Coordinates of C-alpha atoms in Angstrom, one line a residue:
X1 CA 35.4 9.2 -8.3
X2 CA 32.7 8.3 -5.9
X3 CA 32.1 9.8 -2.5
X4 CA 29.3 9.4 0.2
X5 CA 27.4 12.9 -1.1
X6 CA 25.9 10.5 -4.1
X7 CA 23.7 9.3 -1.8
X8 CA 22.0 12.5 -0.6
X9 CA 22.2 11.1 3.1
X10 CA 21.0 13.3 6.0
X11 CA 23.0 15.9 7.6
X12 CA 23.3 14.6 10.6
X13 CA 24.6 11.5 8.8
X14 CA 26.5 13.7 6.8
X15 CA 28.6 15.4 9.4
X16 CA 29.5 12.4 11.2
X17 CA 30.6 10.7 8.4
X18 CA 33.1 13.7 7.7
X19 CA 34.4 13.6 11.6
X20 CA 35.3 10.0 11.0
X21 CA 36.8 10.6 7.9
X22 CA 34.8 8.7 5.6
X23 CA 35.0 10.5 2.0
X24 CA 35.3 7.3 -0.5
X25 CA 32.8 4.3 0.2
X26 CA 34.8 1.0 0.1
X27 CA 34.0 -1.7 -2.9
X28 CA 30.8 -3.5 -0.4
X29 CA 29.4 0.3 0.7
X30 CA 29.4 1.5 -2.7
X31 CA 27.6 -1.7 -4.1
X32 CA 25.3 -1.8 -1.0
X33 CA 24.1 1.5 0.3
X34 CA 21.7 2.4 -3.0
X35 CA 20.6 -1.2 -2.9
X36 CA 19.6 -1.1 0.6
X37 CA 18.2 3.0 0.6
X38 CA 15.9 1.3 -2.6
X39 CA 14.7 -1.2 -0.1
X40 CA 16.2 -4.5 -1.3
X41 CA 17.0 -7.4 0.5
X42 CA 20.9 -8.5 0.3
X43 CA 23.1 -11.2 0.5
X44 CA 26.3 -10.2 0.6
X45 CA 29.5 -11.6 0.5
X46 CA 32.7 -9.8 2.3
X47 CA 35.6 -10.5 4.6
X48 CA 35.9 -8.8 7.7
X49 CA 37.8 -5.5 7.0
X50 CA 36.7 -4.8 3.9
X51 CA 34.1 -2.2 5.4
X52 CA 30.6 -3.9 5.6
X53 CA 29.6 -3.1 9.0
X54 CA 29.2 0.4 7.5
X55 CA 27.9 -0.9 4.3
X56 CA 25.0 -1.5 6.6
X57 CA 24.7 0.8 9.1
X58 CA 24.8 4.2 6.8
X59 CA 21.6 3.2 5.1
X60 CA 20.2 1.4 8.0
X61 CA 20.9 4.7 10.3
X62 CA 19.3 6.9 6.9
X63 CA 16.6 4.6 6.9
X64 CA 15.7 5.3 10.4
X65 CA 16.4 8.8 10.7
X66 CA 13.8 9.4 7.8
X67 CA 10.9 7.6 9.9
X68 CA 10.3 7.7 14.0
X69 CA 8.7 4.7 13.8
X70 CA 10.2 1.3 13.2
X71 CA 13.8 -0.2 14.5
X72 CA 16.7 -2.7 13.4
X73 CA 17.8 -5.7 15.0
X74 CA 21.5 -6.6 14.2
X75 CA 22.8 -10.2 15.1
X76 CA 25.9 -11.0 15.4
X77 CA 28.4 -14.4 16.5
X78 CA 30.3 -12.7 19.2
X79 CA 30.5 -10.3 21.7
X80 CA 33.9 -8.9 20.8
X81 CA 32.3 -8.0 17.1
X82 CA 29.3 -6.8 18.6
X83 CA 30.9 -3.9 20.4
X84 CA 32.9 -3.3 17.2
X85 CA 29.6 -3.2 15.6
X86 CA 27.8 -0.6 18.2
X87 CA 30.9 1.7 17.9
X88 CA 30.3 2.2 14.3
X89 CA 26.8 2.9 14.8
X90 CA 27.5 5.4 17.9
X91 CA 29.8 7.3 15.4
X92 CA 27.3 7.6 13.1
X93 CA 24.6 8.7 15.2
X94 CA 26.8 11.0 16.3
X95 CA 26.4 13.2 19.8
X96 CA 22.8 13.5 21.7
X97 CA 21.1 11.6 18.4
X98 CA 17.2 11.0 19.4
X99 CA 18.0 7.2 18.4
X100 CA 19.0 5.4 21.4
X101 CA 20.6 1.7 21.0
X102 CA 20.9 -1.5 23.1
X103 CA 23.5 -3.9 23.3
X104 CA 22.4 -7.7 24.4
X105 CA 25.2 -9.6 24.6
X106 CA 26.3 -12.7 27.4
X107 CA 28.4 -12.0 29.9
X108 CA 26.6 -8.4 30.7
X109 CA 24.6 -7.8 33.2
X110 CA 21.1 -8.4 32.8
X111 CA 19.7 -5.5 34.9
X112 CA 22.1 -2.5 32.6
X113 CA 20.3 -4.2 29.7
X114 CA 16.7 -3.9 31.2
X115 CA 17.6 0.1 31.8
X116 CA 18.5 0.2 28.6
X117 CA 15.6 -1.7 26.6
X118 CA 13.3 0.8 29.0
X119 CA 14.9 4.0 26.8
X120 CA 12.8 2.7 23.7
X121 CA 15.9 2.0 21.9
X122 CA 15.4 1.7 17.8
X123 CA 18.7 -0.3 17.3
X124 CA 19.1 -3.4 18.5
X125 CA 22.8 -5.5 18.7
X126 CA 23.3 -8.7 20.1
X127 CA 24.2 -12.3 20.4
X128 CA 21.4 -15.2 19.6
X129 CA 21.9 -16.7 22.9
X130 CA 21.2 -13.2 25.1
X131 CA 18.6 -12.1 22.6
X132 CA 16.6 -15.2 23.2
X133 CA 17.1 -14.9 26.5
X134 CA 15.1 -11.7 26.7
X135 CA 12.5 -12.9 24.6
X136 CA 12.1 -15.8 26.6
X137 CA 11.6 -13.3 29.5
X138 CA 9.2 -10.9 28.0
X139 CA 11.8 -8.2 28.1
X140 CA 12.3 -7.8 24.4
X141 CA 9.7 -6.5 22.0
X142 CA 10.5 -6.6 18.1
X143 CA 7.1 -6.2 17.1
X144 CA 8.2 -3.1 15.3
X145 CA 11.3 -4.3 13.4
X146 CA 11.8 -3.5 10.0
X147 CA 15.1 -4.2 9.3
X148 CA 17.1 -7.0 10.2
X149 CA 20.8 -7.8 9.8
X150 CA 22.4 -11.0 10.1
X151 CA 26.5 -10.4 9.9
X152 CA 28.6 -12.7 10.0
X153 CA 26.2 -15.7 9.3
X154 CA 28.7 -18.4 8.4
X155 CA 30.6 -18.2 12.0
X156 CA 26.7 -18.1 13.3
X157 CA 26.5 -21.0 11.7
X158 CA 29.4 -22.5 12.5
X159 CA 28.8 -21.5 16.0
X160 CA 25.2 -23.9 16.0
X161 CA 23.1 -20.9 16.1
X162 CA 21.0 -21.6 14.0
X163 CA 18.3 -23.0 16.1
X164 CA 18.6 -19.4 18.1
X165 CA 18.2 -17.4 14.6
X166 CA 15.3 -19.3 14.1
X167 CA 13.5 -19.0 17.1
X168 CA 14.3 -15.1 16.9
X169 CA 13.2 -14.6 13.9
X170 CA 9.5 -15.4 14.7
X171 CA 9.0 -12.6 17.0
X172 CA 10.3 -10.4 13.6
X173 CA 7.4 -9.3 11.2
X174 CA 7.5 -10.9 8.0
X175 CA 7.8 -7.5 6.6
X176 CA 10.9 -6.1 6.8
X177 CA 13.8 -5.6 4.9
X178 CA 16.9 -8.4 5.5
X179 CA 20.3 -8.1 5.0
X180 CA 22.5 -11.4 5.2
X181 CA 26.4 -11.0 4.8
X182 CA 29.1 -13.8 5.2
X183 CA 32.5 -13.9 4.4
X184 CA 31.7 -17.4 2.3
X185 CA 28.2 -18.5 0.9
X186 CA 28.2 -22.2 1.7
X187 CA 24.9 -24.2 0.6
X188 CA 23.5 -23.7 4.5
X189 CA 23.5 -20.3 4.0
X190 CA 21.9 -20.2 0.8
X191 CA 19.2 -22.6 2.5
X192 CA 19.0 -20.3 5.3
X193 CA 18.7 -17.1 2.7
X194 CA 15.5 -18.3 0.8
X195 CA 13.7 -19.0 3.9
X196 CA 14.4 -15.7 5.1
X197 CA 15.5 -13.1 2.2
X198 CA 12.8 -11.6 0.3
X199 CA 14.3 -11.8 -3.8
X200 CA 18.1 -10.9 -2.3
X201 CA 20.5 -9.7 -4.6
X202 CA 23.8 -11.1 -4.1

C-alpha cells in the first residue's frame, strides 16, 4: 500500500501532512504528485472531492520549499473555492512557514490585499477578475512565476473567463510548469490546453 513517504517530501511537508492526517494519497495525488515533482505539465481530470487541490499543492509546496526563488499562481472560478483552496495550502505550510501567500479575490478589500502582496508572498490564489485588476494597477508582479494552476477550468469557462485567463497569462513567463484540472475535458478546454500546456499528460 502506498503512503506519502514514497515521495521523499520535506520534513516540514512531512509533519504537516501527519497533523492533518494524510497517510494514503487519493487515486488523483498518487497519479499526480511524481508527475508534477518530475516537472511535467498536467491535464487532469477529477471531480471536486476526490482530493486534487492537494494533488497540487504537496508538490507545488515541495517544489517551492526546495528553491527561494520562484512562486505559483493558482486561479480559480470562485471565491468560496478559493478560500477552500488557501486553507489547504496554510495546512501544509504549516505554522511560521518562511512562504507567505496572498489571496485576491472580489469582494475583499483592496487595501488588505496591497499589505499583503507587500510581504513578497510566493503563492498566489485568486479569481481572474481581481487578479487582472491588480495587474491592471501595477500592483501585481508575476514576473517570477514558475508554476501555474488553473483548477477548475470548465466552470472558468463556463463562467466567460476566458478572456481574463488570457490576458493573465501574458504577464506569466513562458517557462513554467502548468497544471490544468477540470472535472470534464470538453473540446474548449482541450483548445485552451495546447495553447497553454507544454506536452501535458492527461
Amino acid at each position: 500500500m502506498t503512503n506519502f513517504s514514497q515521495y521523499n517530501l520535506n520534513e516540514v511537508l512531512t509533519k504537516s501532512l501527519k497533523n492533518i492526517n494524510f497517510i494514503i494519497p487519493t487515486p488523483i495525488q498518487e497519479k499526480s504528485i511524481p508527475l508534477v515533482l518530475q516537472g511535467n505539465d498536467i491535464l487532469g481530470s477529477a471531480q471536486t472531492g476526490t482530493g486534487k487541490t492537494a494533488a497540487f499543492c504537496i508538490p507545488m509546496i515541495e517544489l517551492l520549499m526546495r528553491s527561494n526563488k520562484g512562486s505559483a499562481l493558482i486561479m480559480i472560478p470562485t471565491r468560496e473555492l478559493a478560500k477552500q483552496v488557501l486553507d489547504v495550502v496554510h495546512s501544509l505550510l504549516g505554522f511560521k512557514s518562511p512562504i507567505n501567500t496572498v489571496s485576491l479575490i472580489g469582494g475583499e478589500l483592496m487595501s488588505k490585499q496591497l499589505s499583503q502582496l507587500k510581504r513578497r508572498p510566493r503563492i498566489f490564489v485568486g479569481t481572474p477578475g481581481r487578479i487582472n485588476d491588480h495587474l491592471e494597477r501595477g500592483t501585481l508582479n508575476l514576473h517570477d512565476t514558475n508554476f501555474l494552476v488553473l483548477d477548475e477550468t470548465d466552470r472558468m469557462l463556463d463562467m466567460g473567463f476566458e478572456v481574463q485567463i488570457n490576458k493573465i497569462l501574458k504577464f506569466v513567463p513562458p517557462k513554467r510548469q502548468t497544471l490544468m484540472f477540470s472535472a470534464t475535458i470538453p473540446d474548449n478546454i482541450k483548445k485552451l490546453s495546447t495553447k497553454y500546456l507544454n506536452n501535458p499528460i492527461r
